[in-house]
Amino acid sequence: MADAKPLFETYNRIPLRFERGEGVWLVTESGERYLDFAAGIAVNSLGHSHPHLVETMKAQAEKLWHLSNLYESPGQEKLASRLTSETFADKVFFTNSGAEALECAIKTARRYQYAKGHPERFHIITFEGAFHGRTLATIAAGGQAKYLEGFGPKTPGFDQIAFGDLDLVKAAITNETAAILIEPIQGEGGLRSAGREFLQGLRALCDEHGLLLILDEVQCGVGRTGKLFAHEWAGITPDIMAVAKGIGGGFPLGACLATAEAAAPMVAGTHGTTYGGNPMAMAIGNAVLDVVLEEGFLEHVRDVALVFRQGLASLKDRFPEIIEDVRGEGLMLGLKVRVPHSEVLAAMRDAHVLGVLAGDNVIRLLPPLTTTADEAREGIARIEQAAAKLQQEQLKKTA
Ligand SMILES: *Cc1c(COP(=O)(O)O)cnc(C)c1O
């Protein structure tokens, strides 16, 4: 039956209808332009309609879209060898999304312990405020009640503790623990950085107890923090890492990276996907890396991040009634605000600049990595307009 609203009502959609994108700009059906610092939730890493991605997709569209994993895949081999030569990893499994990359990571960690003769070691320690996806296993890993409610028994094997306390981690390790799973910077949870010391502590605990360290770099990876992967700032490496979002630049693509040792038990038949790593996804993933690995690209990210940092810090000083704190790293930034974050996001929208809500009353700013310093300044000026308007309203209320 035709419903007036034919979509599942799972989203509170903002009433904006975009028709096209140009770099950091989105354009509505009626031609209004918005600065896009949401970037498809950190997905449009090269902005919209990046010429190299457009050309790549057009060329691949005339060759081969989909193949399944029944045959050899030169595109997967190429992308995997580039990813492994740039990272700790030796092996890569391609997926279509972040949650699937996490599923692969979780299965790989459990299978590793199983192959070592420890099938009882299937528990994974996770952290409050985490977000790992919306499949049944990843909502259990994320542990947020609002995502678990009504979906049957929580998938067993995820032990959640407070974020950032190494003593709690130590206390949570049992002889059933397989791995520790963490986002180096929580995205959804409110832009909280695990920090160098904590990540180093987790690495040491994993080594001491024979556990695998799994990093979820679905949001913070692929250049977003000014390094190819966020954990590089901490000087540690994981055993397994889930990647997605920015790696496809807007095309659905994820990857699970692992050391040879961790991936060894994932033999033929243990895991699979129909779409994952198809030739179209691989062409685009390789094209994204062409740009991100270009000499000077990550330096550009760090430079523009500094422009954002300084601009936002000055907004915090000037609008203390509105902005409590500036958080995050690189181009993964958060404004912790003092009024409901949805009101701040709406005021930003009125000034034609887009962001994303996060937990802990934070506004996320995830501009394309290609954002220029001028575009950053333009965005900050628009956020300033929004903050000024809100501060005025706030002062009126308290007067
Ligand atoms: C978005 C996200 C996921 C889930 O990715 P999907 O592609 O939506 O399945 C997992 N982990 C983190 C940190 C994310 O930001």
mmCIF file of C-alpha atoms and ligand atoms in Angstrom:
data_model
loop_
_atom_site.group_PDB
_atom_site.id
_atom_site.type_symbol
_atom_site.label_atom_id
_atom_site.label_comp_id
_atom_site.label_asym_id
_atom_site.label_seq_id
_atom_site.Cartn_x
_atom_site.Cartn_y
_atom_site.Cartn_z
ATOM 1 C CA MET A 1 0.000 0.000 0.000
ATOM 2 C CA ALA A 2 1.266 3.451 -0.816
ATOM 3 C CA ASP A 3 2.044 5.341 2.370
ATOM 4 C CA ALA A 4 2.257 9.128 2.282
ATOM 5 C CA LYS A 5 5.620 8.640 4.006
ATOM 6 C CA PRO A 6 7.083 5.526 2.391
ATOM 7 C CA LEU A 7 10.346 5.442 4.356
ATOM 8 C CA PHE A 8 11.057 3.771 7.707
ATOM 9 C CA GLU A 9 10.785 6.544 10.263
ATOM 10 C CA THR A 10 14.222 5.753 11.711
ATOM 11 C CA TYR A 11 15.654 9.220 11.101
ATOM 12 C CA ASN A 12 14.707 12.712 12.248
ATOM 13 C CA ARG A 13 15.585 14.272 8.944
ATOM 14 C CA ILE A 14 16.375 17.951 8.620
ATOM 15 C CA PRO A 15 14.069 19.509 5.999
ATOM 16 C CA LEU A 16 16.756 20.372 3.473
ATOM 17 C CA ARG A 17 16.829 18.849 -0.006
ATOM 18 C CA PHE A 18 20.272 18.902 -1.573
ATOM 19 C CA GLU A 19 20.698 18.361 -5.251
ATOM 20 C CA ARG A 20 24.442 18.618 -5.805
ATOM 21 C CA GLY A 21 27.750 19.279 -4.157
ATOM 22 C CA GLU A 22 30.844 21.208 -5.212
ATOM 23 C CA GLY A 23 33.891 20.722 -3.014
ATOM 24 C CA VAL A 24 32.994 21.882 0.468
ATOM 25 C CA TRP A 25 29.622 23.283 -0.675
ATOM 26 C CA LEU A 26 26.206 21.655 -0.886
ATOM 27 C CA VAL A 27 23.502 23.175 -3.060
ATOM 28 C CA THR A 28 19.767 22.712 -2.441
ATOM 29 C CA GLU A 29 17.114 22.128 -5.093
ATOM 30 C CA SER A 30 16.311 25.834 -4.893
ATOM 31 C CA GLY A 31 19.967 26.832 -5.320
ATOM 32 C CA GLU A 32 20.861 27.781 -1.734
ATOM 33 C CA ARG A 33 24.468 27.058 -0.802
ATOM 34 C CA TYR A 34 25.658 25.548 2.494
ATOM 35 C CA LEU A 35 29.189 25.031 3.771
ATOM 36 C CA ASP A 36 29.315 21.323 4.470
ATOM 37 C CA PHE A 37 31.238 20.622 7.668
ATOM 38 C CA ALA A 38 29.244 17.429 8.153
ATOM 39 C CA ALA A 39 30.731 15.879 4.996
ATOM 40 C CA GLY A 40 28.341 12.934 5.061
ATOM 41 C CA ILE A 41 29.560 12.219 8.619
ATOM 42 C CA ALA A 42 33.268 12.234 7.770
ATOM 43 C CA VAL A 43 32.679 10.282 4.561
ATOM 44 C CA ASN A 44 33.199 12.941 1.877
ATOM 45 C CA SER A 45 36.887 13.170 2.713
ATOM 46 C CA LEU A 46 37.694 14.891 -0.586
ATOM 47 C CA GLY A 47 34.531 17.006 -0.596
ATOM 48 C CA HIS A 48 31.820 16.660 -3.221
ATOM 49 C CA SER A 49 32.404 15.947 -6.918
ATOM 50 C CA HIS A 50 36.171 15.736 -6.583
ATOM 51 C CA PRO A 51 37.379 15.635 -10.214
ATOM 52 C CA HIS A 52 39.703 12.658 -9.693
ATOM 53 C CA LEU A 53 36.898 10.615 -8.100
ATOM 54 C CA VAL A 54 34.389 11.618 -10.784
ATOM 55 C CA GLU A 55 36.786 10.671 -13.575
ATOM 56 C CA THR A 56 37.669 7.390 -11.877
ATOM 57 C CA MET A 57 34.045 6.401 -11.400
ATOM 58 C CA LYS A 58 33.125 7.248 -14.992
ATOM 59 C CA ALA A 59 36.035 5.244 -16.371
ATOM 60 C CA GLN A 60 35.340 2.229 -14.132
ATOM 61 C CA ALA A 61 31.601 2.375 -14.930
ATOM 62 C CA GLU A 62 32.403 1.441 -18.512
ATOM 63 C CA LYS A 63 34.612 -1.480 -17.508
ATOM 64 C CA LEU A 64 33.343 -3.533 -14.570
ATOM 65 C CA TRP A 65 31.135 -2.773 -11.573
ATOM 66 C CA HIS A 66 30.711 -5.938 -9.640
ATOM 67 C CA LEU A 67 32.236 -9.367 -9.679
ATOM 68 C CA SER A 68 31.743 -11.083 -6.274
ATOM 69 C CA ASN A 69 34.749 -12.623 -4.553
ATOM 70 C CA LEU A 70 34.705 -15.781 -6.696
ATOM 71 C CA TYR A 71 37.593 -14.480 -8.786
ATOM 72 C CA GLU A 72 40.926 -12.764 -8.278
ATOM 73 C CA SER A 73 40.705 -9.016 -7.775
ATOM 74 C CA PRO A 74 43.534 -6.799 -9.032
ATOM 75 C CA GLY A 75 41.821 -3.735 -7.524
ATOM 76 C CA GLN A 76 41.719 -5.316 -4.057
ATOM 77 C CA GLU A 77 45.325 -6.439 -4.348
ATOM 78 C CA LYS A 78 46.420 -2.950 -5.311
ATOM 79 C CA LEU A 79 44.487 -1.158 -2.564
ATOM 80 C CA ALA A 80 45.490 -3.731 0.057
ATOM 81 C CA SER A 81 49.158 -3.520 -0.832
ATOM 82 C CA ARG A 82 49.032 0.280 -0.623
ATOM 83 C CA LEU A 83 47.242 0.171 2.753
ATOM 84 C CA THR A 84 49.618 -2.405 4.173
ATOM 85 C CA SER A 85 52.724 -0.607 2.973
ATOM 86 C CA GLU A 86 51.493 2.545 4.758
ATOM 87 C CA THR A 87 50.444 0.840 8.015
ATOM 88 C CA PHE A 88 51.167 -1.832 10.634
ATOM 89 C CA ALA A 89 48.954 -4.287 8.745
ATOM 90 C CA ASP A 90 49.884 -7.243 6.545
ATOM 91 C CA LYS A 91 46.393 -8.299 5.495
ATOM 92 C CA VAL A 92 43.157 -6.567 4.462
ATOM 93 C CA PHE A 93 39.529 -7.676 4.124
ATOM 94 C CA PHE A 94 37.241 -5.258 2.243
ATOM 95 C CA THR A 95 33.663 -4.518 3.304
ATOM 96 C CA ASN A 96 30.908 -2.076 2.349
ATOM 97 C CA SER A 97 30.560 -0.271 5.648
ATOM 98 C CA GLY A 98 32.043 0.478 9.027
ATOM 99 C CA ALA A 99 29.883 -1.980 10.941
ATOM 100 C CA GLU A 100 30.948 -4.773 8.599
ATOM 101 C CA ALA A 101 34.596 -3.817 9.076
ATOM 102 C CA LEU A 102 33.996 -4.090 12.842
ATOM 103 C CA GLU A 103 32.235 -7.438 12.444
ATOM 104 C CA CYS A 104 35.287 -8.707 10.596
ATOM 105 C CA ALA A 105 37.567 -7.293 13.305
ATOM 106 C CA ILE A 106 35.551 -8.941 16.091
ATOM 107 C CA LYS A 107 35.426 -12.286 14.279
ATOM 108 C CA THR A 108 39.153 -12.135 13.528
ATOM 109 C CA ALA A 109 40.008 -11.501 17.204
ATOM 110 C CA ARG A 110 37.786 -14.332 18.426
ATOM 111 C CA ARG A 111 39.037 -16.724 15.787
ATOM 112 C CA TYR A 112 42.636 -15.888 16.700
ATOM 113 C CA GLN A 113 42.076 -16.924 20.325
ATOM 114 C CA TYR A 114 40.114 -19.982 19.198
ATOM 115 C CA ALA A 115 42.984 -21.072 16.934
ATOM 116 C CA LYS A 116 45.374 -20.647 19.861
ATOM 117 C CA GLY A 117 43.334 -23.252 21.723
ATOM 118 C CA HIS A 118 41.274 -20.739 23.701
ATOM 119 C CA PRO A 119 37.677 -20.851 22.450
ATOM 120 C CA GLU A 120 36.605 -19.515 25.877
ATOM 121 C CA ARG A 121 38.441 -16.271 25.172
ATOM 122 C CA PHE A 122 35.789 -14.468 23.170
ATOM 123 C CA HIS A 123 35.089 -11.443 25.373
ATOM 124 C CA ILE A 124 35.999 -8.018 24.117
ATOM 125 C CA ILE A 125 36.482 -5.043 26.411
ATOM 126 C CA THR A 126 34.818 -1.878 25.088
ATOM 127 C CA PHE A 127 34.299 1.643 26.431
ATOM 128 C CA GLU A 128 31.393 3.815 27.487
ATOM 129 C CA GLY A 129 30.400 6.359 24.864
ATOM 130 C CA ALA A 130 31.681 4.072 22.090
ATOM 131 C CA PHE A 131 30.010 3.742 18.727
ATOM 132 C CA HIS A 132 30.858 0.811 16.491
ATOM 133 C CA GLY A 133 27.815 0.489 14.197
ATOM 134 C CA ARG A 134 24.233 -0.785 14.136
ATOM 135 C CA THR A 135 24.466 -4.533 13.556
ATOM 136 C CA LEU A 136 23.482 -6.781 16.455
ATOM 137 C CA ALA A 137 27.111 -7.380 17.457
ATOM 138 C CA THR A 138 28.220 -3.772 17.045
ATOM 139 C CA ILE A 139 25.335 -2.360 19.120
ATOM 140 C CA ALA A 140 26.403 -4.797 21.837
ATOM 141 C CA ALA A 141 29.993 -3.561 21.448
ATOM 142 C CA GLY A 142 28.817 0.071 21.611
ATOM 143 C CA GLY A 143 26.723 -0.790 24.633
ATOM 144 C CA GLN A 144 24.355 2.185 24.378
ATOM 145 C CA ALA A 145 20.958 1.358 25.869
ATOM 146 C CA LYS A 146 19.100 3.507 23.327
ATOM 147 C CA TYR A 147 20.434 1.377 20.457
ATOM 148 C CA LEU A 148 19.951 -1.981 22.213
ATOM 149 C CA GLU A 149 16.414 -1.561 23.531
ATOM 150 C CA GLY A 150 13.822 -3.846 21.992
ATOM 151 C CA PHE A 151 16.159 -5.865 19.836
ATOM 152 C CA GLY A 152 16.272 -9.024 21.894
ATOM 153 C CA PRO A 153 19.076 -10.307 24.069
ATOM 154 C CA LYS A 154 22.266 -8.318 23.791
ATOM 155 C CA THR A 155 24.884 -10.280 21.853
ATOM 156 C CA PRO A 156 27.161 -11.756 24.526
ATOM 157 C CA GLY A 157 30.885 -11.200 24.859
ATOM 158 C CA PHE A 158 31.232 -7.434 25.234
ATOM 159 C CA ASP A 159 32.377 -6.061 28.597
ATOM 160 C CA GLN A 160 32.033 -2.316 28.811
ATOM 161 C CA ILE A 161 33.929 -0.026 31.159
ATOM 162 C CA ALA A 162 34.462 3.732 31.595
ATOM 163 C CA PHE A 163 36.622 5.458 28.975
ATOM 164 C CA GLY A 164 40.194 6.372 29.829
ATOM 165 C CA ASP A 165 40.910 4.553 33.105
ATOM 166 C CA LEU A 166 43.694 1.992 32.766
ATOM 167 C CA ASP A 167 43.090 0.502 36.220
ATOM 168 C CA LEU A 168 39.519 -0.314 35.222
ATOM 169 C CA VAL A 169 40.825 -2.047 32.099
ATOM 170 C CA LYS A 170 43.245 -4.115 34.167
ATOM 171 C CA ALA A 171 40.431 -5.124 36.499
ATOM 172 C CA ALA A 172 38.178 -6.067 33.577
ATOM 173 C CA ILE A 173 40.638 -8.507 31.977
ATOM 174 C CA THR A 174 39.725 -12.134 32.715
ATOM 175 C CA ASN A 175 40.838 -15.452 31.258
ATOM 176 C CA GLU A 176 37.910 -15.108 28.843
ATOM 177 C CA THR A 177 39.144 -11.825 27.359
ATOM 178 C CA ALA A 178 40.142 -11.923 23.701
ATOM 179 C CA ALA A 179 40.687 -8.288 22.831
ATOM 180 C CA ILE A 180 40.256 -4.619 23.659
ATOM 181 C CA LEU A 181 38.297 -2.475 21.193
ATOM 182 C CA ILE A 182 38.517 1.324 21.194
ATOM 183 C CA GLU A 183 38.109 4.399 18.999
ATOM 184 C CA PRO A 184 41.292 6.514 19.338
ATOM 185 C CA ILE A 185 38.891 9.462 19.234
ATOM 186 C CA GLN A 186 35.237 8.844 20.018
ATOM 187 C CA GLY A 187 33.139 10.429 17.282
ATOM 188 C CA GLU A 188 29.490 9.784 18.050
ATOM 189 C CA GLY A 189 30.339 9.765 21.779
ATOM 190 C CA GLY A 190 31.361 13.427 21.807
ATOM 191 C CA LEU A 191 34.868 13.836 20.393
ATOM 192 C CA ARG A 192 36.720 12.381 23.332
ATOM 193 C CA SER A 193 40.367 11.507 22.626
ATOM 194 C CA ALA A 194 41.735 8.361 24.225
ATOM 195 C CA GLY A 195 45.091 10.111 24.369
ATOM 196 C CA ARG A 196 48.614 8.911 23.903
ATOM 197 C CA GLU A 197 49.191 7.527 27.379
ATOM 198 C CA PHE A 198 45.968 5.532 27.515
ATOM 199 C CA LEU A 199 46.523 3.968 24.092
ATOM 200 C CA GLN A 200 50.093 3.084 25.046
ATOM 201 C CA GLY A 201 48.781 1.560 28.274
ATOM 202 C CA LEU A 202 46.253 -0.536 26.357
ATOM 203 C CA ARG A 203 48.962 -1.745 24.000
ATOM 204 C CA ALA A 204 51.120 -2.813 26.942
ATOM 205 C CA LEU A 205 48.194 -4.597 28.641
ATOM 206 C CA CYS A 206 47.371 -6.460 25.427
ATOM 207 C CA ASP A 207 50.984 -7.583 25.083
ATOM 208 C CA GLU A 208 51.139 -8.659 28.702
ATOM 209 C CA HIS A 209 47.919 -10.699 28.577
ATOM 210 C CA GLY A 210 47.999 -12.082 25.039
ATOM 211 C CA LEU A 211 45.071 -9.905 23.943
ATOM 212 C CA LEU A 212 44.540 -8.258 20.589
ATOM 213 C CA LEU A 213 44.216 -4.494 20.352
ATOM 214 C CA ILE A 214 41.449 -3.552 17.923
ATOM 215 C CA LEU A 215 41.179 0.084 16.871
ATOM 216 C CA ASP A 216 38.023 1.490 15.352
ATOM 217 C CA GLU A 217 39.325 4.164 12.989
ATOM 218 C CA VAL A 218 36.150 4.235 10.932
ATOM 219 C CA GLN A 219 35.698 7.941 11.654
ATOM 220 C CA CYS A 220 39.146 9.185 12.724
ATOM 221 C CA GLY A 221 41.163 7.343 10.065
ATOM 222 C CA VAL A 222 42.296 8.102 6.513
ATOM 223 C CA GLY A 223 43.904 11.456 7.142
ATOM 224 C CA ARG A 224 41.241 13.061 9.322
ATOM 225 C CA THR A 225 43.607 13.839 12.209
ATOM 226 C CA GLY A 226 46.472 14.932 9.976
ATOM 227 C CA LYS A 227 48.153 11.512 10.043
ATOM 228 C CA LEU A 228 46.983 8.685 7.813
ATOM 229 C CA PHE A 229 45.654 6.944 10.953
ATOM 230 C CA ALA A 230 44.989 8.528 14.332
ATOM 231 C CA HIS A 231 46.908 5.930 16.350
ATOM 232 C CA GLU A 232 50.137 7.103 14.710
ATOM 233 C CA TRP A 233 50.023 10.131 17.040
ATOM 234 C CA ALA A 234 50.291 7.761 20.012
ATOM 235 C CA GLY A 235 53.263 5.877 18.583
ATOM 236 C CA ILE A 236 51.563 2.496 18.929
ATOM 237 C CA THR A 237 50.108 -0.007 16.475
ATOM 238 C CA PRO A 238 47.034 -2.211 16.839
ATOM 239 C CA ASP A 239 46.688 -5.857 15.836
ATOM 240 C CA ILE A 240 43.446 -5.221 14.003
ATOM 241 C CA MET A 241 41.880 -2.014 12.702
ATOM 242 C CA ALA A 242 38.470 -1.218 11.245
ATOM 243 C CA VAL A 243 38.325 1.529 8.624
ATOM 244 C CA ALA A 244 35.472 2.943 6.512
ATOM 245 C CA LYS A 245 33.842 6.353 5.951
ATOM 246 C CA GLY A 246 36.622 8.547 4.496
ATOM 247 C CA ILE A 247 38.329 5.665 2.691
ATOM 248 C CA GLY A 248 35.605 5.590 0.039
ATOM 249 C CA GLY A 249 35.159 9.352 -0.299
ATOM 250 C CA GLY A 250 31.377 8.790 -0.578
ATOM 251 C CA PHE A 251 31.313 5.337 -2.115
ATOM 252 C CA PRO A 252 30.351 2.598 0.383
ATOM 253 C CA LEU A 253 33.667 1.047 1.372
ATOM 254 C CA GLY A 254 35.187 -0.346 4.529
ATOM 255 C CA ALA A 255 38.200 -2.433 5.415
ATOM 256 C CA CYS A 256 39.467 -4.614 8.208
ATOM 257 C CA LEU A 257 43.265 -4.473 8.489
ATOM 258 C CA ALA A 258 45.264 -6.947 10.523
ATOM 259 C CA THR A 259 48.725 -8.283 11.211
ATOM 260 C CA ALA A 260 49.597 -11.569 9.507
ATOM 261 C CA GLU A 261 49.456 -13.291 12.899
ATOM 262 C CA ALA A 262 45.989 -12.013 13.780
ATOM 263 C CA ALA A 263 44.599 -12.758 10.320
ATOM 264 C CA ALA A 264 46.169 -16.217 9.984
ATOM 265 C CA PRO A 265 43.161 -18.208 11.282
ATOM 266 C CA MET A 266 40.796 -16.426 8.872
ATOM 267 C CA VAL A 267 41.167 -19.150 6.256
ATOM 268 C CA ALA A 268 38.992 -19.925 3.237
ATOM 269 C CA GLY A 269 35.358 -20.260 4.194
ATOM 270 C CA THR A 270 35.555 -18.498 7.577
ATOM 271 C CA HIS A 271 34.306 -15.127 6.355
ATOM 272 C CA GLY A 272 32.952 -13.502 3.221
ATOM 273 C CA THR A 273 30.891 -10.801 1.559
ATOM 274 C CA THR A 274 29.076 -10.523 -1.747
ATOM 275 C CA TYR A 275 29.665 -6.860 -2.537
ATOM 276 C CA GLY A 276 32.713 -6.114 -0.406
ATOM 277 C CA GLY A 277 35.702 -4.975 -2.436
ATOM 278 C CA ASN A 278 33.957 -4.906 -5.786
ATOM 279 C CA PRO A 279 35.822 -3.333 -8.728
ATOM 280 C CA MET A 280 33.922 -0.029 -8.528
ATOM 281 C CA ALA A 281 34.674 0.335 -4.806
ATOM 282 C CA MET A 282 38.314 -0.572 -5.377
ATOM 283 C CA ALA A 283 38.756 1.929 -8.210
ATOM 284 C CA ILE A 284 37.376 4.688 -6.007
ATOM 285 C CA GLY A 285 39.259 3.577 -2.888
ATOM 286 C CA ASN A 286 42.480 3.653 -4.872
ATOM 287 C CA ALA A 287 41.591 7.094 -6.241
ATOM 288 C CA VAL A 288 40.982 8.434 -2.719
ATOM 289 C CA LEU A 289 44.414 7.152 -1.684
ATOM 290 C CA ASP A 290 45.992 8.766 -4.769
ATOM 291 C CA VAL A 291 44.989 12.109 -3.275
ATOM 292 C CA VAL A 292 45.457 11.428 0.443
ATOM 293 C CA LEU A 293 48.947 9.982 -0.076
ATOM 294 C CA GLU A 294 50.039 12.865 -2.312
ATOM 295 C CA GLU A 295 53.059 14.724 -1.005
ATOM 296 C CA GLY A 296 51.878 17.524 1.280
ATOM 297 C CA PHE A 297 48.248 16.430 1.612
ATOM 298 C CA LEU A 298 48.390 15.477 5.300
ATOM 299 C CA GLU A 299 50.405 18.600 5.968
ATOM 300 C CA HIS A 300 47.547 20.572 4.403
ATOM 301 C CA VAL A 301 45.119 18.828 6.770
ATOM 302 C CA ARG A 302 47.285 19.804 9.756
ATOM 303 C CA ASP A 303 47.569 23.424 8.546
ATOM 304 C CA VAL A 304 43.840 23.863 7.990
ATOM 305 C CA ALA A 305 43.159 22.124 11.305
ATOM 306 C CA LEU A 306 45.222 24.834 12.981
ATOM 307 C CA VAL A 307 43.093 27.531 11.340
ATOM 308 C CA PHE A 308 39.982 25.806 12.712
ATOM 309 C CA ARG A 309 41.519 25.330 16.169
ATOM 310 C CA GLN A 310 42.523 28.958 16.510
ATOM 311 C CA GLY A 311 39.251 30.253 15.088
ATOM 312 C CA LEU A 312 37.136 28.048 17.326
ATOM 313 C CA ALA A 313 39.255 28.836 20.400
ATOM 314 C CA SER A 314 38.642 32.515 19.809
ATOM 315 C CA LEU A 315 34.882 31.870 19.464
ATOM 316 C CA LYS A 316 35.016 30.040 22.783
ATOM 317 C CA ASP A 317 36.638 33.090 24.402
ATOM 318 C CA ARG A 318 34.116 35.489 22.894
ATOM 319 C CA PHE A 319 30.966 33.427 23.436
ATOM 320 C CA PRO A 320 31.515 31.742 26.799
ATOM 321 C CA GLU A 321 27.754 31.502 27.411
ATOM 322 C CA ILE A 322 27.478 29.273 24.351
ATOM 323 C CA ILE A 323 30.773 27.434 23.839
ATOM 324 C CA GLU A 324 32.262 25.563 26.767
ATOM 325 C CA ASP A 325 35.103 23.737 25.101
ATOM 326 C CA VAL A 326 36.789 22.873 21.799
ATOM 327 C CA ARG A 327 37.676 19.192 21.443
ATOM 328 C CA GLY A 328 39.061 16.698 18.984
ATOM 329 C CA GLU A 329 42.079 16.438 16.719
ATOM 330 C CA GLY A 330 42.880 17.583 13.216
ATOM 331 C CA LEU A 331 39.705 17.994 11.165
ATOM 332 C CA MET A 332 37.669 15.941 13.617
ATOM 333 C CA LEU A 333 36.554 18.737 15.897
ATOM 334 C CA GLY A 334 33.900 19.165 18.539
ATOM 335 C CA LEU A 335 32.257 22.164 20.157
ATOM 336 C CA LYS A 336 30.982 21.293 23.599
ATOM 337 C CA VAL A 337 28.165 23.792 24.066
ATOM 338 C CA ARG A 338 26.198 25.157 27.017
ATOM 339 C CA VAL A 339 22.781 25.350 25.340
ATOM 340 C CA PRO A 340 21.099 22.306 23.748
ATOM 341 C CA HIS A 341 23.373 21.256 20.883
ATOM 342 C CA SER A 342 20.426 20.897 18.505
ATOM 343 C CA GLU A 343 19.721 24.647 18.961
ATOM 344 C CA VAL A 344 23.310 25.463 18.074
ATOM 345 C CA LEU A 345 23.175 23.229 15.013
ATOM 346 C CA ALA A 346 19.915 24.932 13.926
ATOM 347 C CA ALA A 347 21.472 28.392 14.361
ATOM 348 C CA MET A 348 24.466 27.241 12.320
ATOM 349 C CA ARG A 349 22.086 26.001 9.648
ATOM 350 C CA ASP A 350 20.447 29.443 9.583
ATOM 351 C CA ALA A 351 23.949 30.780 8.840
ATOM 352 C CA HIS A 352 24.303 28.104 6.113
ATOM 353 C CA VAL A 353 26.999 26.002 7.728
ATOM 354 C CA LEU A 354 26.395 22.321 8.505
ATOM 355 C CA GLY A 355 27.717 20.160 11.340
ATOM 356 C CA VAL A 356 26.645 16.944 13.072
ATOM 357 C CA LEU A 357 25.319 16.325 16.584
ATOM 358 C CA ALA A 358 27.363 14.110 18.903
ATOM 359 C CA GLY A 359 26.905 12.792 22.436
ATOM 360 C CA ASP A 360 27.740 14.867 25.515
ATOM 361 C CA ASN A 361 26.041 17.948 23.991
ATOM 362 C CA VAL A 362 28.748 18.371 21.377
ATOM 363 C CA ILE A 363 28.570 19.681 17.799
ATOM 364 C CA ARG A 364 30.869 17.759 15.479
ATOM 365 C CA LEU A 365 32.730 19.553 12.704
ATOM 366 C CA LEU A 366 34.064 17.115 10.107
ATOM 367 C CA PRO A 367 34.985 19.274 7.115
ATOM 368 C CA PRO A 368 36.300 17.661 3.948
ATOM 369 C CA LEU A 369 40.076 17.181 4.182
ATOM 370 C CA THR A 370 40.347 19.353 1.079
ATOM 371 C CA THR A 371 38.843 22.388 2.847
ATOM 372 C CA THR A 372 41.021 25.443 2.235
ATOM 373 C CA ALA A 373 42.113 27.925 4.899
ATOM 374 C CA ASP A 374 39.743 30.515 3.364
ATOM 375 C CA GLU A 375 36.823 28.104 3.504
ATOM 376 C CA ALA A 376 37.711 27.325 7.114
ATOM 377 C CA ARG A 377 37.660 31.046 7.947
ATOM 378 C CA GLU A 378 34.357 31.457 6.097
ATOM 379 C CA GLY A 379 32.911 28.600 8.145
ATOM 380 C CA ILE A 380 34.157 30.051 11.413
ATOM 381 C CA ALA A 381 32.616 33.415 10.503
ATOM 382 C CA ARG A 382 29.280 31.652 9.984
ATOM 383 C CA ILE A 383 29.561 29.757 13.259
ATOM 384 C CA GLU A 384 30.350 33.110 14.862
ATOM 385 C CA GLN A 385 27.078 34.535 13.482
ATOM 386 C CA ALA A 386 25.239 31.579 14.991
ATOM 387 C CA ALA A 387 26.994 31.919 18.344
ATOM 388 C CA ALA A 388 26.400 35.683 18.478
ATOM 389 C CA LYS A 389 22.692 35.221 17.872
ATOM 390 C CA LEU A 390 22.425 32.508 20.513
ATOM 391 C CA GLN A 391 24.442 34.495 23.048
ATOM 392 C CA GLN A 392 22.166 37.489 22.562
ATOM 393 C CA GLU A 393 19.099 35.294 23.146
ATOM 394 C CA GLN A 394 20.762 33.769 26.177
ATOM 395 C CA LEU A 395 21.525 37.172 27.696
ATOM 396 C CA LYS A 396 17.933 38.288 27.072
ATOM 397 C CA LYS A 397 16.662 35.209 28.903
ATOM 398 C CA THR A 398 18.856 35.820 31.954
ATOM 399 C CA ALA A 399 18.303 39.617 31.991
HETATM 400 C C1 LIG B 1 30.155 5.381 11.546
HETATM 401 C C2 LIG B 1 30.936 4.534 12.464
HETATM 402 C C3 LIG B 1 30.776 3.138 12.482
HETATM 403 C C4 LIG B 1 29.740 2.427 11.647
HETATM 404 O O1 LIG B 1 29.925 2.622 10.299
HETATM 405 P P1 LIG B 1 28.711 2.299 9.276
HETATM 406 O O2 LIG B 1 29.331 2.505 7.945
HETATM 407 O O3 LIG B 1 27.621 3.246 9.607
HETATM 408 O O4 LIG B 1 28.319 0.886 9.510
HETATM 409 C C5 LIG B 1 31.597 2.410 13.315
HETATM 410 N N1 LIG B 1 32.506 3.008 14.098
HETATM 411 C C6 LIG B 1 32.676 4.341 14.120
HETATM 412 C C7 LIG B 1 33.735 4.945 14.994
HETATM 413 C C8 LIG B 1 31.894 5.150 13.312
HETATM 414 O O5 LIG B 1 32.046 6.479 13.340
#
